[in-house]
mmCIF file of C-alpha atoms in Angstrom:
data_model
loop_
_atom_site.group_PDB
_atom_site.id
_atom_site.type_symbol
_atom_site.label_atom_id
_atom_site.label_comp_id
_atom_site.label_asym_id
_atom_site.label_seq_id
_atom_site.Cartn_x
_atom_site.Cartn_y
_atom_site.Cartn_z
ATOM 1 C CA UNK A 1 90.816 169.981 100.738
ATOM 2 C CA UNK A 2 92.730 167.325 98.251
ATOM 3 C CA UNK A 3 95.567 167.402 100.372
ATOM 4 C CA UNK A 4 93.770 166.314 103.392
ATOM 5 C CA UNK A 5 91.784 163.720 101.627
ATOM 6 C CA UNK A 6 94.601 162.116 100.396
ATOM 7 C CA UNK A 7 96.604 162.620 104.033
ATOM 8 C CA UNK A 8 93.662 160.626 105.331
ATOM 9 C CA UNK A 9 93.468 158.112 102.773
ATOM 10 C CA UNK A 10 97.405 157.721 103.399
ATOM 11 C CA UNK A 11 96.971 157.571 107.032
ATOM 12 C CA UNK A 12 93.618 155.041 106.701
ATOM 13 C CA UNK A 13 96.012 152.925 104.561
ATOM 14 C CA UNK A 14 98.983 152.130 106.528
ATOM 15 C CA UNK A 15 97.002 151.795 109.646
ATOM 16 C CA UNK A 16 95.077 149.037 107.393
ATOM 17 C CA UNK A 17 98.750 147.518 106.415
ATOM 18 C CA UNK A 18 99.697 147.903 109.928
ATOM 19 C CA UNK A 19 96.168 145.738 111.132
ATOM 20 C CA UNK A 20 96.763 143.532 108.421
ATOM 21 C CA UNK A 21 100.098 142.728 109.233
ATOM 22 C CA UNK A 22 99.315 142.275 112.550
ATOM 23 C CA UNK A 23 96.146 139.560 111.692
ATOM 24 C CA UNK A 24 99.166 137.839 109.671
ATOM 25 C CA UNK A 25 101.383 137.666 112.702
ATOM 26 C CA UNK A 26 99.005 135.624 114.792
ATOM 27 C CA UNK A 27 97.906 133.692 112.372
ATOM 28 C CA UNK A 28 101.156 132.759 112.180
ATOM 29 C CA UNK A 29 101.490 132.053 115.756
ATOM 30 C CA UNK A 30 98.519 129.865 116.255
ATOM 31 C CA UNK A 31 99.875 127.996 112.848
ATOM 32 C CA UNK A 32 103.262 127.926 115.391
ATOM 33 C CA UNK A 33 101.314 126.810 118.320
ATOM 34 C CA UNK A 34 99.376 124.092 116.028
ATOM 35 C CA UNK A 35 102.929 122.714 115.164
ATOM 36 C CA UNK A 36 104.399 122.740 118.744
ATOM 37 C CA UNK A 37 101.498 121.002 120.133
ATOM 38 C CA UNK A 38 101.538 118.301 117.225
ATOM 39 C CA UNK A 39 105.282 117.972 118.553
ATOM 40 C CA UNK A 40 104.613 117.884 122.271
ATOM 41 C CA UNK A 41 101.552 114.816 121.448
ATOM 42 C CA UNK A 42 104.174 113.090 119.643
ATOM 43 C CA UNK A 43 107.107 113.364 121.956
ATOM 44 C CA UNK A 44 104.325 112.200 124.979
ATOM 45 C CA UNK A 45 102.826 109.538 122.905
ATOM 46 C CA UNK A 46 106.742 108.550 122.086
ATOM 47 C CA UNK A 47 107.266 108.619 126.426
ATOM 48 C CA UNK A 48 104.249 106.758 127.032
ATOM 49 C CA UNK A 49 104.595 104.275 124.432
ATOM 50 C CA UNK A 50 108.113 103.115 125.010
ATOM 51 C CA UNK A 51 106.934 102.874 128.929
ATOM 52 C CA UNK A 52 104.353 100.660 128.180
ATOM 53 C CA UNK A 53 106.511 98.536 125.585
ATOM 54 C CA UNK A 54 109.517 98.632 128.540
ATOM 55 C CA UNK A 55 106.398 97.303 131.297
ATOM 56 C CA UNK A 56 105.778 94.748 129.022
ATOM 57 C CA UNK A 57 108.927 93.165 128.137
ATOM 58 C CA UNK A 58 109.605 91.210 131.506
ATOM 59 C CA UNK A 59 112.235 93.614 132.299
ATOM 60 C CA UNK A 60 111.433 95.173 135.520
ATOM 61 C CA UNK A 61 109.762 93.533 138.388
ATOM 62 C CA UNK A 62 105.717 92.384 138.573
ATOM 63 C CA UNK A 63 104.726 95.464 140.491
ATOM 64 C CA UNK A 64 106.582 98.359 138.932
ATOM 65 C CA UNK A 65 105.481 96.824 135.398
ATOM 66 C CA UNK A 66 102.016 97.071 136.740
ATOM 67 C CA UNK A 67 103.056 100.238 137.836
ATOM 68 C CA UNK A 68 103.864 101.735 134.549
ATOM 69 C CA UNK A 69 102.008 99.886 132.285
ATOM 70 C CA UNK A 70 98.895 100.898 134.094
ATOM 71 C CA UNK A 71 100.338 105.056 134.187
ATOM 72 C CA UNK A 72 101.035 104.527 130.041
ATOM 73 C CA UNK A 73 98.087 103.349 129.285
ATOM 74 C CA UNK A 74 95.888 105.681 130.870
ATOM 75 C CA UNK A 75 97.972 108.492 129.658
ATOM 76 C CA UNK A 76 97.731 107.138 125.987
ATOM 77 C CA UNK A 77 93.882 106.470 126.596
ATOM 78 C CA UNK A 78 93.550 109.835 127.988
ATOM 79 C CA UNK A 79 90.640 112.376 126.668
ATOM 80 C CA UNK A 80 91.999 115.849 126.029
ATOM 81 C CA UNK A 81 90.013 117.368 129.466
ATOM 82 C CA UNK A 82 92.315 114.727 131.102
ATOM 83 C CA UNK A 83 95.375 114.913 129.240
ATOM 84 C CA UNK A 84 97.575 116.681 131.830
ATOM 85 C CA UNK A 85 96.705 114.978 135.091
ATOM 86 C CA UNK A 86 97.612 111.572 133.279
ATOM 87 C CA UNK A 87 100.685 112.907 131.668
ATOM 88 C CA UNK A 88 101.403 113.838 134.947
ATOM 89 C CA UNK A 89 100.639 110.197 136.962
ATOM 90 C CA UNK A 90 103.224 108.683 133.874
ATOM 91 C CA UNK A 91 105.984 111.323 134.941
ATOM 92 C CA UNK A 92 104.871 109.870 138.871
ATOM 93 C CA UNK A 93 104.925 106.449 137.870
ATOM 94 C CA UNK A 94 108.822 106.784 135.821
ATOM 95 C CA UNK A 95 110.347 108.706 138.767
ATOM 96 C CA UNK A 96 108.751 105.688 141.383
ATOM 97 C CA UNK A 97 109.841 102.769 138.803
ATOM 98 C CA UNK A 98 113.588 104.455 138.333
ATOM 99 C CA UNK A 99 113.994 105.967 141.806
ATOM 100 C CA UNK A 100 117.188 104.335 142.279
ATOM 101 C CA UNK A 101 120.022 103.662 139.100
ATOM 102 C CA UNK A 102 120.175 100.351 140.157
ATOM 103 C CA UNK A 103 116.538 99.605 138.409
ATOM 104 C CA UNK A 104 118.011 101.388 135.251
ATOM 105 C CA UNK A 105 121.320 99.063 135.211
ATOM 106 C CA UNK A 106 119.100 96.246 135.439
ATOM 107 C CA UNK A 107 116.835 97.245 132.512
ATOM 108 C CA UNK A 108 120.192 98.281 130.562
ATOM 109 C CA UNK A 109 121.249 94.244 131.700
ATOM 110 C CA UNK A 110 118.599 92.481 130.222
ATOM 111 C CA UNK A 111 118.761 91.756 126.613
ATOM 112 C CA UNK A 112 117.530 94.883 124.329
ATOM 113 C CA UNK A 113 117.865 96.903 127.675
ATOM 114 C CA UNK A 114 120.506 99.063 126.563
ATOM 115 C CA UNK A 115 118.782 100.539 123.826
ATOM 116 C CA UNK A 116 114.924 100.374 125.724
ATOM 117 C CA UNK A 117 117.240 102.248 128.651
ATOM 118 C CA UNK A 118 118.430 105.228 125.951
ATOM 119 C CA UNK A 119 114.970 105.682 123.804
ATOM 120 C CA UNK A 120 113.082 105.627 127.496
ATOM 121 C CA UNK A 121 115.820 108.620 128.472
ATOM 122 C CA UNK A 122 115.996 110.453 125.686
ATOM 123 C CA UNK A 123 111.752 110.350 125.531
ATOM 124 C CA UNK A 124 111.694 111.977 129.286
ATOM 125 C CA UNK A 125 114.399 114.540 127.996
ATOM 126 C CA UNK A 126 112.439 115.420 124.759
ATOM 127 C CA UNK A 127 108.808 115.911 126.945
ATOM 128 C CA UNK A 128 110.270 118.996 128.674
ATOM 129 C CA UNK A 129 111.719 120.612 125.902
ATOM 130 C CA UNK A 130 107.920 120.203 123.707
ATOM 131 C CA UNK A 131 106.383 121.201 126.221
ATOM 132 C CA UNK A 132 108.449 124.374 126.973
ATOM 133 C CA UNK A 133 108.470 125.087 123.629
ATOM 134 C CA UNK A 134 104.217 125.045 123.212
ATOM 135 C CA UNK A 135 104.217 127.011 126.423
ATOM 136 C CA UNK A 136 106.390 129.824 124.816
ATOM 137 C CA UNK A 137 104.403 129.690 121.978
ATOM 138 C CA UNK A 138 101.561 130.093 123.822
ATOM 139 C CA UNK A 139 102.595 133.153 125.879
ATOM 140 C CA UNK A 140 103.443 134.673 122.722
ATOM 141 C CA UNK A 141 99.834 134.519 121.527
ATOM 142 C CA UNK A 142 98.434 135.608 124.534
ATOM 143 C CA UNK A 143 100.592 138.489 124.521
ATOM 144 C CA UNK A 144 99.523 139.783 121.532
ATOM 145 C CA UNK A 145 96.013 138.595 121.875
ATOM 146 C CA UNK A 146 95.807 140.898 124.987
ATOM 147 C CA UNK A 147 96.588 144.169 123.048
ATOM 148 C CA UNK A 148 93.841 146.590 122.654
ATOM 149 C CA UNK A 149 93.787 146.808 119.233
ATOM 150 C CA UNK A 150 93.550 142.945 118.074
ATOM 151 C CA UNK A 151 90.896 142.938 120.552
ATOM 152 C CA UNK A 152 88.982 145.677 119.239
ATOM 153 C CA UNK A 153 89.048 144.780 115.897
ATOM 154 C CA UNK A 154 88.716 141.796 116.343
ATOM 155 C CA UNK A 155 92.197 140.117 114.723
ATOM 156 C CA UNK A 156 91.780 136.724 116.069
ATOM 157 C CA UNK A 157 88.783 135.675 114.554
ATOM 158 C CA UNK A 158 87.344 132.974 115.558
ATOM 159 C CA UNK A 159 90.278 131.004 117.130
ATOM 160 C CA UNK A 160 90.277 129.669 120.792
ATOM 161 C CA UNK A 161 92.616 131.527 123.473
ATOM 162 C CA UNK A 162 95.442 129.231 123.088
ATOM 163 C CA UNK A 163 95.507 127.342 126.787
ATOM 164 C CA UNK A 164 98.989 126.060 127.818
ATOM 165 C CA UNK A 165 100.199 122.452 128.431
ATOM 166 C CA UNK A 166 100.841 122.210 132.207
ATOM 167 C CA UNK A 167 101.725 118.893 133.669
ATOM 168 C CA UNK A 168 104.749 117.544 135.800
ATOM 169 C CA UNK A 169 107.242 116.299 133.513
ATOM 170 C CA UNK A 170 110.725 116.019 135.835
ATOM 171 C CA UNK A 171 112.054 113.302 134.163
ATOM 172 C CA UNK A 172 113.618 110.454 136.937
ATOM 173 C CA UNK A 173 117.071 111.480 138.231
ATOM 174 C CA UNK A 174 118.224 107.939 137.172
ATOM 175 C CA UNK A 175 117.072 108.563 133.720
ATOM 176 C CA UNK A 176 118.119 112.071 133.233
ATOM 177 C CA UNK A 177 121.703 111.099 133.707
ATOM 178 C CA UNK A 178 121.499 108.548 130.937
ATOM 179 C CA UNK A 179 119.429 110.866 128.725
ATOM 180 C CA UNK A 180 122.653 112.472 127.097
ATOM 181 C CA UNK A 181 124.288 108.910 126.741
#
């Protein structure tokens, strides 16, 4: 009768170490989505505030500084239920203002261009790679949210179901080639 007292208190322990260990592990991943999505609004509020700074310089011509000024600033205005769509009107707006490498040599021309040219690039190379990153995160969480046993005893708490960050980011062909310059 000891014996299987203490077999059950064994067993009642590591399946407590096991649940607790598994609590730990997403906590830890909604700390690691926390931190990816802190990265992703900094790399977009990076994008759309060197688009509105490039609109605003005289650089580029009336109606594409309209253009993009107009696509920045409603993307950095932008309430979190509308995040994505205007994220996703900037990423329009950069790919329609740098359609053609001709638009970038003449930003790159102008005096300061070269380096408003490069911080522009490398901020629509960075987006994708936040972005990926939260979204892997993400899946991660949901993954482990889904198993039966965090959902039966009830591991998560009290956080949200982390949501992914889905918006177009293709950075302009123009751009991407000077991205690595």
């Amino acid at each position: 009768m000891t014996a299987t007292l203490i077999w059950i208190l064994v067993g009642l322990v590591v399946i407590g170490l096991y649940l607790s260990w598994t609590a730990g592990r997403l906590d830890r991943l909604h700390a690691r989505i926390d931190a990816a999505r802190a990265a992703l609004d900094a790399q977009l509020l990076r994008r759309a505030s060197v688009a509105q700074e490039l609109a605003t310089s005289g650089v580029l011509d009336p109606a594409a500084s309209i253009v993009l000024y107009e696509a920045a600033h409603a993307a950095r205005q932008a309430q979190e239920d509308q995040r994505e769509v205007a994220e996703s009107e900037l990423s329009q707006a950069l790919r329609a203002v740098f359609a053609e490498a001709q638009q970038v040599e003449a930003v790159r021309s102008a005096p300061g261009g070269e380096d408003a040219a490069r911080e522009l690039a490398q901020a629509v190379r960075r987006v994708p790679m936040a972005r990926r990153f939260h979204n892997d995160t993400v899946r991660a969480a949901r993954a482990l949210r889904r198993h039966r046993k965090v959902r039966l005893f009830r591991l998560a708490g009290h956080a949200p179901f982390p949501m992914a960050f889905e918006m177009d980011d293709e950075p302009p062909a123009a751009l991407a080639d000077r991205a690595g310059a």
